[in-house]
């Protein structure tokens, strides 16, 4: 009955003489009667659109308080109500009416979700199979969502960088990993400067400004709302020390000081203590981007070699079938938090931290005594490193992707 009383209060209130464009559009497009699966038990049409949204998602109290504090227009209220709806339901709500579809596809929605504290964190992964298809993992609902295929002309994109900034996923550089089935030859595209972004609210990929230098197998990190790339290899397979930074809002790349050194090996990047660390495979030293991007400092922390991930600002390494935690990254202090014997024959997996947990995704089971074939995996194993006694568990496997993980990151929407 609270919904009915709120409806009467709203109906008796005076209509604002000047509504914003979004408010007028919302009021014109909202249906008078909701679909059966979204209709609350007590709803007496006709009602104002803002009441429709509030009633459908239990935001009646929010709407009433907004009216009391003289919120400028109903469009803002509606957007804040929709901002609280879990991302999983967006595709269903876009079918309700045109104004809801426009609101859920608006660039203002991510800002509203940030303001009301309703953002969600997803795990993004791209595996070797199928070609150029990303999937999102929702940890709260234990399910996978599939994105549209990346519309690049590069077949079997690999060796790229990936990061997420401002509610969007960015895929940068890399080259083709395609092999001609008849000749066995690899495609000639080893490195590119292509940049793609994916907007989860629009469900669309968009080509962005290219990097200044084509590169592959390079360090790539999101840092202070921007994207930093460094090192890697050119299309001629020559190692480079060039670094650059991408301004997401302006869609512009700017050069940074070169790395202090390069190696003839792949490099990767991690953000620890709000600083970007660049590591070369097989090298113990680390290059750290100085504050303000003025240069690079070189440190030897004695980190273990292996797959790395950051959980709540702390570094974890999977090495020799053990999960080790570096308690003091400068002193090299480490402690074994769990064993991982099942990963002895597992290669090509992705490892990433999400919340208080460590996720190991996909990969291959290589040939051995008991297995003569290579088996692509869709499995996802999770270690709760934040608990007193960390234990492994399995969550839902990837529904479409399987095999070697070519890239993974977190996406906050």
mmCIF file of C-alpha atoms in Angstrom:
data_model
loop_
_atom_site.group_PDB
_atom_site.id
_atom_site.type_symbol
_atom_site.label_atom_id
_atom_site.label_comp_id
_atom_site.label_asym_id
_atom_site.label_seq_id
_atom_site.Cartn_x
_atom_site.Cartn_y
_atom_site.Cartn_z
ATOM 1 C CA UNK A 1 0.000 0.000 0.000
ATOM 2 C CA UNK A 2 3.020 2.248 0.340
ATOM 3 C CA UNK A 3 3.288 2.382 -3.438
ATOM 4 C CA UNK A 4 -0.356 3.567 -3.721
ATOM 5 C CA UNK A 5 0.159 6.312 -1.171
ATOM 6 C CA UNK A 6 3.274 7.506 -2.972
ATOM 7 C CA UNK A 7 1.377 7.526 -6.254
ATOM 8 C CA UNK A 8 -1.321 9.761 -4.713
ATOM 9 C CA UNK A 9 1.320 12.109 -3.357
ATOM 10 C CA UNK A 10 2.992 12.387 -6.743
ATOM 11 C CA UNK A 11 -0.343 12.803 -8.560
ATOM 12 C CA UNK A 12 -1.369 15.645 -6.252
ATOM 13 C CA UNK A 13 1.958 17.443 -6.554
ATOM 14 C CA UNK A 14 2.244 20.232 -9.096
ATOM 15 C CA UNK A 15 3.955 19.414 -12.369
ATOM 16 C CA UNK A 16 7.220 21.257 -12.931
ATOM 17 C CA UNK A 17 6.762 23.950 -15.644
ATOM 18 C CA UNK A 18 10.090 23.202 -17.311
ATOM 19 C CA UNK A 19 11.385 19.658 -17.678
ATOM 20 C CA UNK A 20 14.709 18.644 -19.125
ATOM 21 C CA UNK A 21 14.886 17.018 -22.528
ATOM 22 C CA UNK A 22 15.556 13.652 -20.907
ATOM 23 C CA UNK A 23 12.559 14.013 -18.579
ATOM 24 C CA UNK A 24 10.152 14.908 -21.408
ATOM 25 C CA UNK A 25 11.478 12.060 -23.526
ATOM 26 C CA UNK A 26 11.162 9.661 -20.619
ATOM 27 C CA UNK A 27 7.589 10.691 -19.821
ATOM 28 C CA UNK A 28 6.528 10.442 -23.462
ATOM 29 C CA UNK A 29 7.989 6.973 -24.010
ATOM 30 C CA UNK A 30 7.259 5.123 -20.779
ATOM 31 C CA UNK A 31 4.432 2.595 -21.070
ATOM 32 C CA UNK A 32 1.255 3.082 -19.044
ATOM 33 C CA UNK A 33 1.170 -0.606 -18.239
ATOM 34 C CA UNK A 34 4.285 -2.639 -17.473
ATOM 35 C CA UNK A 35 4.887 -6.162 -18.811
ATOM 36 C CA UNK A 36 3.502 -8.927 -16.618
ATOM 37 C CA UNK A 37 6.927 -9.991 -15.312
ATOM 38 C CA UNK A 38 7.786 -6.433 -14.217
ATOM 39 C CA UNK A 39 4.367 -5.391 -12.877
ATOM 40 C CA UNK A 40 4.154 -4.901 -9.086
ATOM 41 C CA UNK A 41 1.227 -6.351 -7.199
ATOM 42 C CA UNK A 42 -0.288 -2.960 -6.389
ATOM 43 C CA UNK A 43 -0.180 -0.548 -9.293
ATOM 44 C CA UNK A 44 -3.203 1.403 -10.461
ATOM 45 C CA UNK A 45 -2.689 2.929 -13.917
ATOM 46 C CA UNK A 46 -2.451 5.543 -15.115
ATOM 47 C CA UNK A 47 0.569 6.698 -13.113
ATOM 48 C CA UNK A 48 3.456 9.010 -13.809
ATOM 49 C CA UNK A 49 6.543 7.411 -15.402
ATOM 50 C CA UNK A 50 8.772 8.150 -12.425
ATOM 51 C CA UNK A 51 6.372 6.150 -10.259
ATOM 52 C CA UNK A 52 6.513 3.286 -12.793
ATOM 53 C CA UNK A 53 10.280 3.052 -12.415
ATOM 54 C CA UNK A 54 10.203 3.453 -8.652
ATOM 55 C CA UNK A 55 7.470 0.865 -8.160
ATOM 56 C CA UNK A 56 9.029 -1.652 -10.520
ATOM 57 C CA UNK A 57 12.373 -1.621 -8.715
ATOM 58 C CA UNK A 58 11.386 -0.856 -5.143
ATOM 59 C CA UNK A 59 12.581 2.748 -5.296
ATOM 60 C CA UNK A 60 9.413 4.340 -3.918
ATOM 61 C CA UNK A 61 11.200 5.639 -0.850
ATOM 62 C CA UNK A 62 13.929 7.154 -3.012
ATOM 63 C CA UNK A 63 11.334 8.902 -5.175
ATOM 64 C CA UNK A 64 9.457 10.287 -2.171
ATOM 65 C CA UNK A 65 12.646 11.612 -0.576
ATOM 66 C CA UNK A 66 13.700 13.144 -3.900
ATOM 67 C CA UNK A 67 10.364 14.995 -4.065
ATOM 68 C CA UNK A 68 10.715 16.228 -0.497
ATOM 69 C CA UNK A 69 14.175 17.632 -1.242
ATOM 70 C CA UNK A 70 12.917 19.248 -4.483
ATOM 71 C CA UNK A 71 14.877 17.259 -7.070
ATOM 72 C CA UNK A 72 14.851 19.300 -10.315
ATOM 73 C CA UNK A 73 12.908 16.852 -12.500
ATOM 74 C CA UNK A 74 11.569 13.356 -12.736
ATOM 75 C CA UNK A 75 14.121 12.414 -15.398
ATOM 76 C CA UNK A 76 16.947 12.563 -12.874
ATOM 77 C CA UNK A 77 14.941 10.422 -10.453
ATOM 78 C CA UNK A 78 14.224 7.890 -13.181
ATOM 79 C CA UNK A 79 17.892 7.698 -14.159
ATOM 80 C CA UNK A 80 18.946 7.140 -10.552
ATOM 81 C CA UNK A 81 16.355 4.398 -10.181
ATOM 82 C CA UNK A 82 17.544 2.682 -13.349
ATOM 83 C CA UNK A 83 21.149 3.090 -12.202
ATOM 84 C CA UNK A 84 20.388 0.764 -9.282
ATOM 85 C CA UNK A 85 19.190 -2.059 -11.533
ATOM 86 C CA UNK A 86 21.806 -4.855 -11.843
ATOM 87 C CA UNK A 87 23.525 -4.894 -15.231
ATOM 88 C CA UNK A 88 22.312 -8.422 -15.943
ATOM 89 C CA UNK A 89 18.715 -7.147 -16.314
ATOM 90 C CA UNK A 90 19.516 -4.272 -18.683
ATOM 91 C CA UNK A 91 18.951 -6.270 -21.867
ATOM 92 C CA UNK A 92 15.458 -7.204 -20.629
ATOM 93 C CA UNK A 93 14.525 -3.677 -19.545
ATOM 94 C CA UNK A 94 15.558 -2.189 -22.881
ATOM 95 C CA UNK A 95 12.609 -4.060 -24.380
ATOM 96 C CA UNK A 96 10.069 -2.312 -22.116
ATOM 97 C CA UNK A 97 9.927 0.990 -24.007
ATOM 98 C CA UNK A 98 12.023 3.364 -26.058
ATOM 99 C CA UNK A 99 12.709 5.813 -23.234
ATOM 100 C CA UNK A 100 14.012 3.036 -20.964
ATOM 101 C CA UNK A 101 16.200 1.761 -23.790
ATOM 102 C CA UNK A 102 17.607 5.261 -24.344
ATOM 103 C CA UNK A 103 18.193 5.784 -20.623
ATOM 104 C CA UNK A 104 19.958 2.425 -20.208
ATOM 105 C CA UNK A 105 22.138 3.235 -23.235
ATOM 106 C CA UNK A 106 22.946 6.750 -22.073
ATOM 107 C CA UNK A 107 26.500 7.865 -21.382
ATOM 108 C CA UNK A 108 25.130 9.368 -18.156
ATOM 109 C CA UNK A 109 24.137 5.971 -16.761
ATOM 110 C CA UNK A 110 27.662 4.936 -15.737
ATOM 111 C CA UNK A 111 28.141 8.275 -13.962
ATOM 112 C CA UNK A 112 24.832 7.788 -12.165
ATOM 113 C CA UNK A 113 25.823 4.257 -11.099
ATOM 114 C CA UNK A 114 29.062 5.632 -9.680
ATOM 115 C CA UNK A 115 27.229 8.399 -7.816
ATOM 116 C CA UNK A 116 24.737 6.046 -6.146
ATOM 117 C CA UNK A 117 27.350 3.345 -5.457
ATOM 118 C CA UNK A 118 25.707 0.761 -7.708
ATOM 119 C CA UNK A 119 28.651 -0.204 -9.929
ATOM 120 C CA UNK A 120 29.442 -3.875 -10.458
ATOM 121 C CA UNK A 121 32.727 -5.594 -11.253
ATOM 122 C CA UNK A 122 32.968 -8.210 -13.996
ATOM 123 C CA UNK A 123 35.756 -10.449 -15.188
ATOM 124 C CA UNK A 124 36.480 -10.167 -18.938
ATOM 125 C CA UNK A 125 38.275 -12.942 -20.819
ATOM 126 C CA UNK A 126 39.224 -13.756 -24.402
ATOM 127 C CA UNK A 127 40.271 -17.327 -25.211
ATOM 128 C CA UNK A 128 41.759 -18.814 -28.364
ATOM 129 C CA UNK A 129 38.442 -20.440 -29.230
ATOM 130 C CA UNK A 130 36.257 -19.066 -30.710
ATOM 131 C CA UNK A 131 38.011 -16.341 -32.656
ATOM 132 C CA UNK A 132 37.888 -12.782 -31.224
ATOM 133 C CA UNK A 133 34.979 -13.454 -28.833
ATOM 134 C CA UNK A 134 35.022 -11.909 -25.350
ATOM 135 C CA UNK A 135 32.952 -13.064 -22.395
ATOM 136 C CA UNK A 136 32.002 -11.353 -19.117
ATOM 137 C CA UNK A 137 31.715 -13.214 -15.816
ATOM 138 C CA UNK A 138 29.217 -11.993 -13.216
ATOM 139 C CA UNK A 139 30.528 -13.248 -9.833
ATOM 140 C CA UNK A 140 27.323 -12.435 -7.930
ATOM 141 C CA UNK A 141 25.151 -14.565 -10.215
ATOM 142 C CA UNK A 142 27.849 -17.050 -11.265
ATOM 143 C CA UNK A 143 27.101 -16.719 -14.958
ATOM 144 C CA UNK A 144 28.822 -15.728 -18.183
ATOM 145 C CA UNK A 145 27.632 -13.115 -20.682
ATOM 146 C CA UNK A 146 28.869 -13.011 -24.275
ATOM 147 C CA UNK A 147 29.898 -9.827 -26.086
ATOM 148 C CA UNK A 148 29.543 -9.157 -29.809
ATOM 149 C CA UNK A 149 32.578 -10.387 -31.741
ATOM 150 C CA UNK A 150 35.417 -7.856 -31.942
ATOM 151 C CA UNK A 151 35.055 -6.364 -35.467
ATOM 152 C CA UNK A 152 38.779 -6.196 -36.254
ATOM 153 C CA UNK A 153 40.066 -7.471 -39.588
ATOM 154 C CA UNK A 154 42.891 -9.287 -37.776
ATOM 155 C CA UNK A 155 42.247 -12.998 -37.547
ATOM 156 C CA UNK A 156 42.748 -14.645 -34.132
ATOM 157 C CA UNK A 157 43.969 -11.468 -32.414
ATOM 158 C CA UNK A 158 46.684 -12.229 -29.843
ATOM 159 C CA UNK A 159 49.648 -10.609 -28.048
ATOM 160 C CA UNK A 160 47.497 -7.510 -27.349
ATOM 161 C CA UNK A 161 47.065 -5.327 -24.285
ATOM 162 C CA UNK A 162 43.788 -4.973 -22.412
ATOM 163 C CA UNK A 163 42.533 -2.524 -19.788
ATOM 164 C CA UNK A 164 39.276 -1.006 -18.572
ATOM 165 C CA UNK A 165 38.676 2.679 -17.891
ATOM 166 C CA UNK A 166 35.509 4.756 -17.369
ATOM 167 C CA UNK A 167 33.190 1.766 -17.698
ATOM 168 C CA UNK A 168 34.646 0.643 -21.039
ATOM 169 C CA UNK A 169 36.870 -2.245 -22.120
ATOM 170 C CA UNK A 170 39.897 -1.378 -24.267
ATOM 171 C CA UNK A 171 41.793 -3.806 -26.513
ATOM 172 C CA UNK A 172 45.077 -2.437 -27.819
ATOM 173 C CA UNK A 173 47.644 -3.529 -30.388
ATOM 174 C CA UNK A 174 48.654 -7.144 -30.842
ATOM 175 C CA UNK A 175 48.673 -9.182 -34.024
ATOM 176 C CA UNK A 176 47.340 -12.272 -35.720
ATOM 177 C CA UNK A 177 47.850 -15.760 -34.310
ATOM 178 C CA UNK A 178 46.205 -17.427 -37.286
ATOM 179 C CA UNK A 179 47.933 -20.364 -38.952
ATOM 180 C CA UNK A 180 47.128 -21.360 -42.517
ATOM 181 C CA UNK A 181 45.701 -24.900 -42.266
ATOM 182 C CA UNK A 182 47.176 -25.862 -45.653
ATOM 183 C CA UNK A 183 50.688 -24.412 -45.491
ATOM 184 C CA UNK A 184 51.187 -24.022 -41.727
ATOM 185 C CA UNK A 185 52.346 -20.439 -42.244
ATOM 186 C CA UNK A 186 51.530 -17.706 -39.720
ATOM 187 C CA UNK A 187 49.895 -14.450 -40.764
ATOM 188 C CA UNK A 188 52.401 -11.664 -41.326
ATOM 189 C CA UNK A 189 50.707 -9.242 -38.935
ATOM 190 C CA UNK A 190 52.722 -9.575 -35.721
ATOM 191 C CA UNK A 191 51.994 -6.144 -34.208
ATOM 192 C CA UNK A 192 49.552 -3.307 -34.878
ATOM 193 C CA UNK A 193 48.610 0.032 -33.333
ATOM 194 C CA UNK A 194 44.838 -0.602 -33.420
ATOM 195 C CA UNK A 195 42.736 0.385 -30.407
ATOM 196 C CA UNK A 196 39.161 -0.780 -29.812
ATOM 197 C CA UNK A 197 36.775 0.099 -26.994
ATOM 198 C CA UNK A 198 33.646 -1.764 -25.913
ATOM 199 C CA UNK A 199 30.712 0.031 -24.294
ATOM 200 C CA UNK A 200 28.723 -2.524 -22.244
ATOM 201 C CA UNK A 201 25.681 -0.228 -22.067
ATOM 202 C CA UNK A 202 25.497 0.164 -25.847
ATOM 203 C CA UNK A 203 26.778 -3.377 -26.517
ATOM 204 C CA UNK A 204 28.999 -1.921 -29.230
ATOM 205 C CA UNK A 205 32.656 -1.916 -30.220
ATOM 206 C CA UNK A 206 34.209 1.343 -31.432
ATOM 207 C CA UNK A 207 37.555 2.054 -33.047
ATOM 208 C CA UNK A 208 39.629 4.619 -31.159
ATOM 209 C CA UNK A 209 42.744 6.663 -31.919
ATOM 210 C CA UNK A 210 45.656 4.324 -32.760
ATOM 211 C CA UNK A 211 48.767 4.079 -30.615
ATOM 212 C CA UNK A 212 51.803 6.086 -31.694
ATOM 213 C CA UNK A 213 53.811 2.872 -32.152
ATOM 214 C CA UNK A 214 52.565 -0.557 -33.309
ATOM 215 C CA UNK A 215 53.391 -3.091 -30.619
ATOM 216 C CA UNK A 216 52.774 -6.620 -29.352
ATOM 217 C CA UNK A 217 53.560 -8.497 -26.116
ATOM 218 C CA UNK A 218 53.794 -5.218 -24.199
ATOM 219 C CA UNK A 219 52.931 -3.871 -20.745
ATOM 220 C CA UNK A 220 49.475 -2.288 -20.514
ATOM 221 C CA UNK A 221 47.783 -0.851 -17.421
ATOM 222 C CA UNK A 222 44.931 1.438 -16.423
ATOM 223 C CA UNK A 223 46.348 4.180 -14.227
ATOM 224 C CA UNK A 224 44.486 7.197 -12.799
ATOM 225 C CA UNK A 225 41.751 7.049 -15.426
ATOM 226 C CA UNK A 226 44.206 6.729 -18.324
ATOM 227 C CA UNK A 227 45.916 3.828 -20.122
ATOM 228 C CA UNK A 228 49.705 3.416 -20.154
ATOM 229 C CA UNK A 229 51.544 1.095 -22.568
ATOM 230 C CA UNK A 230 55.277 0.389 -22.627
ATOM 231 C CA UNK A 231 57.802 -1.900 -24.283
ATOM 232 C CA UNK A 232 56.969 -4.906 -26.412
ATOM 233 C CA UNK A 233 57.868 -5.746 -29.997
ATOM 234 C CA UNK A 234 57.284 -4.069 -33.357
ATOM 235 C CA UNK A 235 55.841 -5.793 -36.411
ATOM 236 C CA UNK A 236 59.444 -6.681 -37.350
ATOM 237 C CA UNK A 237 59.784 -8.498 -34.004
ATOM 238 C CA UNK A 238 62.230 -5.906 -32.689
ATOM 239 C CA UNK A 239 62.041 -5.022 -28.999
ATOM 240 C CA UNK A 240 61.212 -1.405 -28.216
ATOM 241 C CA UNK A 241 61.524 0.851 -25.181
ATOM 242 C CA UNK A 242 58.883 3.378 -26.249
ATOM 243 C CA UNK A 243 56.064 4.225 -23.820
ATOM 244 C CA UNK A 244 52.893 6.283 -24.241
ATOM 245 C CA UNK A 245 49.742 7.282 -22.384
ATOM 246 C CA UNK A 246 46.145 7.446 -23.624
ATOM 247 C CA UNK A 247 43.639 10.082 -22.569
ATOM 248 C CA UNK A 248 40.284 8.306 -22.768
ATOM 249 C CA UNK A 249 38.153 11.458 -22.717
ATOM 250 C CA UNK A 250 40.136 13.257 -25.435
ATOM 251 C CA UNK A 251 40.915 10.105 -27.456
ATOM 252 C CA UNK A 252 44.563 11.194 -27.726
ATOM 253 C CA UNK A 253 47.911 9.403 -27.256
ATOM 254 C CA UNK A 254 50.918 11.236 -25.809
ATOM 255 C CA UNK A 255 54.524 9.984 -25.537
ATOM 256 C CA UNK A 256 56.129 9.105 -22.210
ATOM 257 C CA UNK A 257 59.836 8.725 -21.383
ATOM 258 C CA UNK A 258 61.364 5.522 -22.760
ATOM 259 C CA UNK A 259 61.954 2.505 -20.554
ATOM 260 C CA UNK A 260 65.438 2.275 -19.064
ATOM 261 C CA UNK A 261 66.096 -1.040 -20.808
ATOM 262 C CA UNK A 262 64.480 -3.652 -23.040
ATOM 263 C CA UNK A 263 64.836 -7.409 -23.264
ATOM 264 C CA UNK A 264 64.200 -9.919 -25.999
ATOM 265 C CA UNK A 265 61.232 -11.287 -24.062
ATOM 266 C CA UNK A 266 57.589 -10.425 -23.502
ATOM 267 C CA UNK A 267 56.805 -7.847 -20.853
ATOM 268 C CA UNK A 268 53.742 -7.278 -18.708
ATOM 269 C CA UNK A 269 52.443 -4.621 -16.368
ATOM 270 C CA UNK A 270 50.975 -4.507 -12.863
ATOM 271 C CA UNK A 271 49.618 -1.641 -10.784
ATOM 272 C CA UNK A 272 50.701 -1.880 -7.137
ATOM 273 C CA UNK A 273 50.404 0.994 -4.663
ATOM 274 C CA UNK A 274 48.996 3.171 -7.471
ATOM 275 C CA UNK A 275 52.183 2.786 -9.532
ATOM 276 C CA UNK A 276 52.748 0.922 -12.784
ATOM 277 C CA UNK A 277 55.376 -1.839 -12.669
ATOM 278 C CA UNK A 278 56.816 -3.255 -15.908
ATOM 279 C CA UNK A 279 58.262 -6.761 -15.788
ATOM 280 C CA UNK A 280 60.161 -8.725 -18.451
ATOM 281 C CA UNK A 281 59.820 -12.485 -18.451
ATOM 282 C CA UNK A 282 62.870 -14.119 -16.891
ATOM 283 C CA UNK A 283 64.246 -10.852 -15.459
ATOM 284 C CA UNK A 284 64.204 -10.084 -11.721
ATOM 285 C CA UNK A 285 64.370 -6.299 -12.026
ATOM 286 C CA UNK A 286 61.241 -4.152 -12.294
ATOM 287 C CA UNK A 287 60.773 -0.744 -13.927
ATOM 288 C CA UNK A 288 58.399 1.624 -12.112
ATOM 289 C CA UNK A 289 56.760 4.694 -13.634
ATOM 290 C CA UNK A 290 57.556 7.746 -11.531
ATOM 291 C CA UNK A 291 54.813 10.092 -10.320
ATOM 292 C CA UNK A 292 53.665 12.380 -13.099
ATOM 293 C CA UNK A 293 55.188 10.133 -15.762
ATOM 294 C CA UNK A 294 58.557 11.899 -15.520
ATOM 295 C CA UNK A 295 60.628 8.736 -15.922
ATOM 296 C CA UNK A 296 61.235 5.137 -14.867
ATOM 297 C CA UNK A 297 62.954 3.810 -11.751
ATOM 298 C CA UNK A 298 64.628 0.386 -11.696
ATOM 299 C CA UNK A 299 64.290 -1.900 -8.663
ATOM 300 C CA UNK A 300 65.213 -5.518 -7.982
ATOM 301 C CA UNK A 301 62.530 -6.955 -5.706
ATOM 302 C CA UNK A 302 63.413 -10.611 -6.189
ATOM 303 C CA UNK A 303 59.876 -11.512 -7.169
ATOM 304 C CA UNK A 304 59.114 -15.114 -8.013
ATOM 305 C CA UNK A 305 58.766 -16.026 -11.670
ATOM 306 C CA UNK A 306 55.302 -17.217 -12.659
ATOM 307 C CA UNK A 307 51.749 -16.058 -13.270
ATOM 308 C CA UNK A 308 50.985 -12.908 -11.261
ATOM 309 C CA UNK A 309 47.836 -11.189 -10.039
ATOM 310 C CA UNK A 310 46.973 -8.437 -7.573
ATOM 311 C CA UNK A 311 44.268 -8.962 -4.933
ATOM 312 C CA UNK A 312 43.372 -5.993 -2.718
ATOM 313 C CA UNK A 313 46.706 -4.364 -3.532
ATOM 314 C CA UNK A 314 48.796 -7.445 -2.682
ATOM 315 C CA UNK A 315 50.825 -9.473 -5.176
ATOM 316 C CA UNK A 316 50.209 -13.216 -5.614
ATOM 317 C CA UNK A 317 52.321 -15.527 -7.773
ATOM 318 C CA UNK A 318 51.536 -19.042 -8.990
ATOM 319 C CA UNK A 319 54.923 -20.743 -9.117
ATOM 320 C CA UNK A 320 55.926 -24.409 -8.846
ATOM 321 C CA UNK A 321 52.355 -25.473 -7.970
ATOM 322 C CA UNK A 322 52.179 -23.030 -5.049
ATOM 323 C CA UNK A 323 50.357 -19.745 -4.543
ATOM 324 C CA UNK A 324 52.780 -17.330 -2.888
ATOM 325 C CA UNK A 325 51.894 -13.947 -1.435
ATOM 326 C CA UNK A 326 54.505 -11.172 -1.451
ATOM 327 C CA UNK A 327 53.913 -9.459 1.879
ATOM 328 C CA UNK A 328 56.566 -6.802 1.331
ATOM 329 C CA UNK A 329 57.206 -6.164 -2.345
ATOM 330 C CA UNK A 330 60.373 -4.174 -1.666
ATOM 331 C CA UNK A 331 61.981 -6.701 0.678
ATOM 332 C CA UNK A 332 60.887 -9.753 -1.283
ATOM 333 C CA UNK A 333 59.148 -11.307 1.734
ATOM 334 C CA UNK A 334 56.735 -14.028 0.691
ATOM 335 C CA UNK A 335 54.586 -16.719 2.221
ATOM 336 C CA UNK A 336 52.905 -19.774 0.701
ATOM 337 C CA UNK A 337 49.135 -19.406 1.133
ATOM 338 C CA UNK A 338 47.940 -22.477 -0.796
ATOM 339 C CA UNK A 339 49.069 -25.346 -2.965
ATOM 340 C CA UNK A 340 47.981 -25.768 -6.575
ATOM 341 C CA UNK A 341 48.967 -29.293 -7.665
ATOM 342 C CA UNK A 342 46.220 -29.461 -10.306
ATOM 343 C CA UNK A 343 47.975 -26.773 -12.345
ATOM 344 C CA UNK A 344 51.145 -28.775 -12.925
ATOM 345 C CA UNK A 345 50.021 -29.891 -16.384
ATOM 346 C CA UNK A 346 47.841 -26.839 -17.075
ATOM 347 C CA UNK A 347 49.301 -24.187 -19.362
ATOM 348 C CA UNK A 348 48.097 -21.046 -21.100
ATOM 349 C CA UNK A 349 45.637 -20.084 -18.351
ATOM 350 C CA UNK A 350 44.759 -16.592 -17.200
ATOM 351 C CA UNK A 351 45.052 -15.456 -13.576
ATOM 352 C CA UNK A 352 43.436 -12.360 -12.087
ATOM 353 C CA UNK A 353 42.188 -11.001 -8.771
ATOM 354 C CA UNK A 354 38.503 -10.209 -8.295
ATOM 355 C CA UNK A 355 37.263 -9.003 -4.918
ATOM 356 C CA UNK A 356 39.032 -11.035 -2.227
ATOM 357 C CA UNK A 357 39.605 -13.991 -4.527
ATOM 358 C CA UNK A 358 42.062 -15.265 -7.094
ATOM 359 C CA UNK A 359 40.652 -16.604 -10.375
ATOM 360 C CA UNK A 360 42.430 -19.075 -12.676
ATOM 361 C CA UNK A 361 40.659 -19.261 -16.039
ATOM 362 C CA UNK A 362 40.798 -21.630 -18.999
ATOM 363 C CA UNK A 363 44.056 -22.860 -20.473
ATOM 364 C CA UNK A 364 45.160 -26.204 -21.873
ATOM 365 C CA UNK A 365 45.973 -29.613 -20.463
ATOM 366 C CA UNK A 366 49.194 -30.534 -22.208
ATOM 367 C CA UNK A 367 50.121 -34.041 -23.351
ATOM 368 C CA UNK A 368 51.569 -36.360 -20.717
ATOM 369 C CA UNK A 369 51.744 -39.959 -19.605
ATOM 370 C CA UNK A 370 47.994 -40.230 -19.139
ATOM 371 C CA UNK A 371 47.002 -37.928 -21.981
ATOM 372 C CA UNK A 372 48.384 -37.902 -25.520
ATOM 373 C CA UNK A 373 46.319 -34.961 -26.718
ATOM 374 C CA UNK A 374 46.006 -31.265 -25.911
ATOM 375 C CA UNK A 375 42.704 -30.529 -24.184
ATOM 376 C CA UNK A 376 41.318 -26.955 -24.242
ATOM 377 C CA UNK A 377 39.641 -25.945 -20.973
ATOM 378 C CA UNK A 378 36.749 -23.666 -20.073
ATOM 379 C CA UNK A 379 37.168 -24.304 -16.319
ATOM 380 C CA UNK A 380 37.342 -21.499 -13.764
ATOM 381 C CA UNK A 381 39.016 -22.209 -10.407
ATOM 382 C CA UNK A 382 38.793 -19.748 -7.528
ATOM 383 C CA UNK A 383 40.936 -19.387 -4.407
ATOM 384 C CA UNK A 384 39.581 -17.289 -1.529
ATOM 385 C CA UNK A 385 42.928 -15.797 -0.507
ATOM 386 C CA UNK A 386 41.195 -13.415 1.896
ATOM 387 C CA UNK A 387 39.986 -16.232 4.166
ATOM 388 C CA UNK A 388 41.883 -17.721 7.094
ATOM 389 C CA UNK A 389 42.172 -21.072 5.330
ATOM 390 C CA UNK A 390 42.215 -20.475 1.568
ATOM 391 C CA UNK A 391 40.574 -23.324 -0.330
ATOM 392 C CA UNK A 392 39.964 -23.947 -4.020
ATOM 393 C CA UNK A 393 36.510 -24.173 -5.550
ATOM 394 C CA UNK A 394 35.115 -24.224 -9.061
ATOM 395 C CA UNK A 395 32.550 -21.783 -10.438
ATOM 396 C CA UNK A 396 30.615 -21.876 -13.705
ATOM 397 C CA UNK A 397 32.895 -22.543 -16.684
ATOM 398 C CA UNK A 398 32.996 -20.256 -19.692
ATOM 399 C CA UNK A 399 29.974 -20.976 -21.857
ATOM 400 C CA UNK A 400 31.481 -20.251 -25.284
ATOM 401 C CA UNK A 401 35.208 -19.644 -24.879
ATOM 402 C CA UNK A 402 37.840 -22.282 -24.168
ATOM 403 C CA UNK A 403 41.554 -22.867 -24.522
ATOM 404 C CA UNK A 404 44.489 -20.530 -23.992
ATOM 405 C CA UNK A 405 43.505 -17.219 -22.415
ATOM 406 C CA UNK A 406 44.824 -14.449 -24.647
ATOM 407 C CA UNK A 407 43.721 -11.605 -22.395
ATOM 408 C CA UNK A 408 41.762 -10.939 -19.206
ATOM 409 C CA UNK A 409 40.955 -7.926 -17.072
ATOM 410 C CA UNK A 410 38.316 -6.493 -14.734
ATOM 411 C CA UNK A 411 35.529 -4.217 -15.954
ATOM 412 C CA UNK A 412 33.578 -1.973 -13.594
ATOM 413 C CA UNK A 413 30.168 -0.926 -14.949
#
